[in-house]
Structures are given as C-alpha cells and as structure tokens.
mmCIF file of C-alpha atoms in Angstrom:
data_model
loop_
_atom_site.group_PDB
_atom_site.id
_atom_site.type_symbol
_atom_site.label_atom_id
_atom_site.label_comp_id
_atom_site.label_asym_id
_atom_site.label_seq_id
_atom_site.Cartn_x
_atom_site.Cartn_y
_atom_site.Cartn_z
ATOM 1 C CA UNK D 23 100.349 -157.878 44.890
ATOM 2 C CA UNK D 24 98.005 -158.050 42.413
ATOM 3 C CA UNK D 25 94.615 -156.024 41.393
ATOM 4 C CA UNK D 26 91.378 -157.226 41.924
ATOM 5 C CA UNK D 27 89.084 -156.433 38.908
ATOM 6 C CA UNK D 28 85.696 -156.085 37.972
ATOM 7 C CA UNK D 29 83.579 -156.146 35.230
ATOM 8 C CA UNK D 30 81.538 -153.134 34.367
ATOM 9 C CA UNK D 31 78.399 -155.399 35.076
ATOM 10 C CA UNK D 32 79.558 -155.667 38.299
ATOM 11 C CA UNK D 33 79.191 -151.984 39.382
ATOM 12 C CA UNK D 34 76.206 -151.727 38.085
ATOM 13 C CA UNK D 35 74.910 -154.639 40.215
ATOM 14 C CA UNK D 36 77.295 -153.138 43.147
ATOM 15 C CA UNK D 37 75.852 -149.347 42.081
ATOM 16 C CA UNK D 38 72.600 -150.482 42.604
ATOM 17 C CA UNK D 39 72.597 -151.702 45.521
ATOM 18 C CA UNK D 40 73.313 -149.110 47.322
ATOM 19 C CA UNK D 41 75.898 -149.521 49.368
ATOM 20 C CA UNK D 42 76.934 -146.594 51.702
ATOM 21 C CA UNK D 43 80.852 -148.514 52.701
ATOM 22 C CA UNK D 44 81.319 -148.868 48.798
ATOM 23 C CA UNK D 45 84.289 -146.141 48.550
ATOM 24 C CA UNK D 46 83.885 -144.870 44.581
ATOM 25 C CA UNK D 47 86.814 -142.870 42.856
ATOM 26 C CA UNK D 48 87.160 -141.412 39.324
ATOM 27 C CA UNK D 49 90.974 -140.394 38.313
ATOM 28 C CA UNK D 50 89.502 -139.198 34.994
ATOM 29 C CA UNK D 51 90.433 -135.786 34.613
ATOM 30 C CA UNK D 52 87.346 -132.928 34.942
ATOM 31 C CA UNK D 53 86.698 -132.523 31.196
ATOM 32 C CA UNK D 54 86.640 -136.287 30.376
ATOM 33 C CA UNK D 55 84.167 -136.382 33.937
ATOM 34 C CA UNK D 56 82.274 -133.366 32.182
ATOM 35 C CA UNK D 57 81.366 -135.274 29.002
ATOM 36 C CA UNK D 58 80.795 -138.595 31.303
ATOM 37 C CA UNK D 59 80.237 -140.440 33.994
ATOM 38 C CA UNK D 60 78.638 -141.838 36.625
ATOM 39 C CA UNK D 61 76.834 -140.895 39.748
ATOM 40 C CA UNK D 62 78.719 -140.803 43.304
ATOM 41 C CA UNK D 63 82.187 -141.552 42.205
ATOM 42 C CA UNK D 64 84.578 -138.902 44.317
ATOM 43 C CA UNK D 65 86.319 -136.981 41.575
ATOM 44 C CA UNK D 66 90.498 -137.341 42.090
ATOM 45 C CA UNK D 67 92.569 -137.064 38.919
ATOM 46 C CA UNK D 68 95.536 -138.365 38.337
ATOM 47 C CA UNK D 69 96.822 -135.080 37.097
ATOM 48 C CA UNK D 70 96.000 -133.613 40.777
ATOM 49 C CA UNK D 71 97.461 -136.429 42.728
ATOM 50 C CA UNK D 72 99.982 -133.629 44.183
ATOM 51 C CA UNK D 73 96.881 -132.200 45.450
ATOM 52 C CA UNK D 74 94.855 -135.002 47.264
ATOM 53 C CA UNK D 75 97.480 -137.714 47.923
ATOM 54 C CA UNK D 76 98.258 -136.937 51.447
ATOM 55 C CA UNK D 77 94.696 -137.174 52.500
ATOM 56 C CA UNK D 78 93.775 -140.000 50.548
ATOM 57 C CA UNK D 79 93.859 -142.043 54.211
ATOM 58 C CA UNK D 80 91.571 -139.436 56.004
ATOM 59 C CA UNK D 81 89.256 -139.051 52.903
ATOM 60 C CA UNK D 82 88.887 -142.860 52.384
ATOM 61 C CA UNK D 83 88.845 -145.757 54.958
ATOM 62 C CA UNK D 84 92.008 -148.476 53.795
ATOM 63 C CA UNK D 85 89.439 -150.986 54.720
ATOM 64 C CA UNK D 86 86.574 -150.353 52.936
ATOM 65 C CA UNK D 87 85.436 -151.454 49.215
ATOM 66 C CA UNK D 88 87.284 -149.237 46.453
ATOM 67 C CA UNK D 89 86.234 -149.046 43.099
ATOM 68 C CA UNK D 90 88.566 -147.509 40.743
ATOM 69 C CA UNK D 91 87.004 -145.814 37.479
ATOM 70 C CA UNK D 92 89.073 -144.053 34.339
ATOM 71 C CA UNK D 93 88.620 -143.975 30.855
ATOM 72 C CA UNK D 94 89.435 -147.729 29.717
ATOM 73 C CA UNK D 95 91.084 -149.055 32.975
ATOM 74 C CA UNK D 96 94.512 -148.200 32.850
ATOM 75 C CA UNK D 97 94.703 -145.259 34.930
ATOM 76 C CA UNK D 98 92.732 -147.396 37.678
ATOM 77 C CA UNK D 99 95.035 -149.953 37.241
ATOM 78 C CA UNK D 100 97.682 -147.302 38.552
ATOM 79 C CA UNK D 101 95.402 -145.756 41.449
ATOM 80 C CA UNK D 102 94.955 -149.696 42.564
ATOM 81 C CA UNK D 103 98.111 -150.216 42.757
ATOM 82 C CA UNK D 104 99.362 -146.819 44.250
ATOM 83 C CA UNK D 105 96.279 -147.470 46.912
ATOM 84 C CA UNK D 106 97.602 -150.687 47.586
ATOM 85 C CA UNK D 107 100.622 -149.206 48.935
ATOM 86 C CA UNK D 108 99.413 -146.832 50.825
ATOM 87 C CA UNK D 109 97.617 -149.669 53.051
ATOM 88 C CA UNK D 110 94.313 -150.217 51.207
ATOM 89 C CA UNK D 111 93.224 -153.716 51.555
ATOM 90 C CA UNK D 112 90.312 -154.039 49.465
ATOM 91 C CA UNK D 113 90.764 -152.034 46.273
ATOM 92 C CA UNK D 114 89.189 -153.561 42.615
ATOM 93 C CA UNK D 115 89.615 -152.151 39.262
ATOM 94 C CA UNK D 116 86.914 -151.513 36.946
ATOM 95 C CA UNK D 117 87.646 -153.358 33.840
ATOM 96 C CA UNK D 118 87.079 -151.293 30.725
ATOM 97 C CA UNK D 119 86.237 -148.345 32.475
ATOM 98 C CA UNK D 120 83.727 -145.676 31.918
ATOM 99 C CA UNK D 121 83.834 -146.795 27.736
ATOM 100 C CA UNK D 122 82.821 -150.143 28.675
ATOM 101 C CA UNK D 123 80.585 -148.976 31.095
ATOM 102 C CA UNK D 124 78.751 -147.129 28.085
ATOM 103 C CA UNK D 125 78.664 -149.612 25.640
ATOM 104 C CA UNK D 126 77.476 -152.459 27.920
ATOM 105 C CA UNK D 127 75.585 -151.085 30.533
ATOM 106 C CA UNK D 128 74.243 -147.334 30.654
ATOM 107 C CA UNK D 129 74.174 -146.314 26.727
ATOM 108 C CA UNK D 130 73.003 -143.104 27.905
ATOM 109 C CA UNK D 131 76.451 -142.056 28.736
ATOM 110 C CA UNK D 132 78.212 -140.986 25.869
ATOM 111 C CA UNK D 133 80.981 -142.166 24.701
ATOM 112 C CA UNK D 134 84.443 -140.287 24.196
#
C-alpha cells in the first residue's frame, strides 16, 4: 500500500485551520525537536518505538488524519508505513519534513 504525501504547504494550510481530529506526530528524536519544530505535533521517536508502540492504537484513533513529521521525510515515510499496518487508514507523509518546512514556510524555525 502506498503513502499518501503532503507538501509542507499543505500543513501549514491544514495547521491553520485548526483542526482538533488532525492526529500530528514527530518521530524526530528530542534534541533534533529541541532545536525545532512545530507546535502540537505528539513527540514519538523512532528511537523509543519500544516504548510507545503498543499504545499507539489507544493514543491515536486508526481513523483519523495522521500527519507524519521527521527531519527530511524519511523517517515518516517509515512511521506511515509501520502505521499502516497497524490498521491506520488515513496516514500522509510530510514531504521534506521539518527542513522543508523551514525553508518554505516558517523561516523562523531554524534549520539543522
């Protein structure tokens, strides 16, 4: 199956509208969320996964909107797909990730 994505002038127009079923999740890791990032994206790292995998179903409803930030979009691209098969049904990539979201958006958030 494949991943949905969207371009980082999409979640801005998605940000601000202000969705409150628009599920938001970082898998940066804390000290690349530290240096940037953007506001009401649930924190879950990659390097943690051990840790909040097997609530990932009672945090998040499979249904809803997810938007999947990282770095450049790779490690998104592996949440998607790990989301995917845990019964998500409406999970989208963020296409250049936080970087792009710097450079084309929000230059206020620096770059790393």
């Amino acid at each position: 199956m494949s991943i949905t994505e969207i371009s980082v002038h999409e979640l801005a127009l998605r940000l601000a509208d202000h969705d409150p079923n628009l599920q938001l999740i970082d898998v940066r890791e804390p000290e690349e969320v530290a240096m940037a990032s953007v506001a009401n994206f649930t924190i879950l790292p990659l390097s943690q996964y051990q840790e909040w995998s097997p609530t990932i179903a009672t945090q998040f409803n499979p249904q809803a909107e997810t938007l999947v930030i990282c770095h450049h979009g790779m490690r998104s691209l592996q949440m998607c797909q790990w989301l995917q098969s845990q019964g998500f049904t409406n999970v989208k990539n963020i296409n250049g990730g936080i970087d792009a979201y710097s450079l084309l958006v929000d230059p206020n958030i620096p770059r790393y």
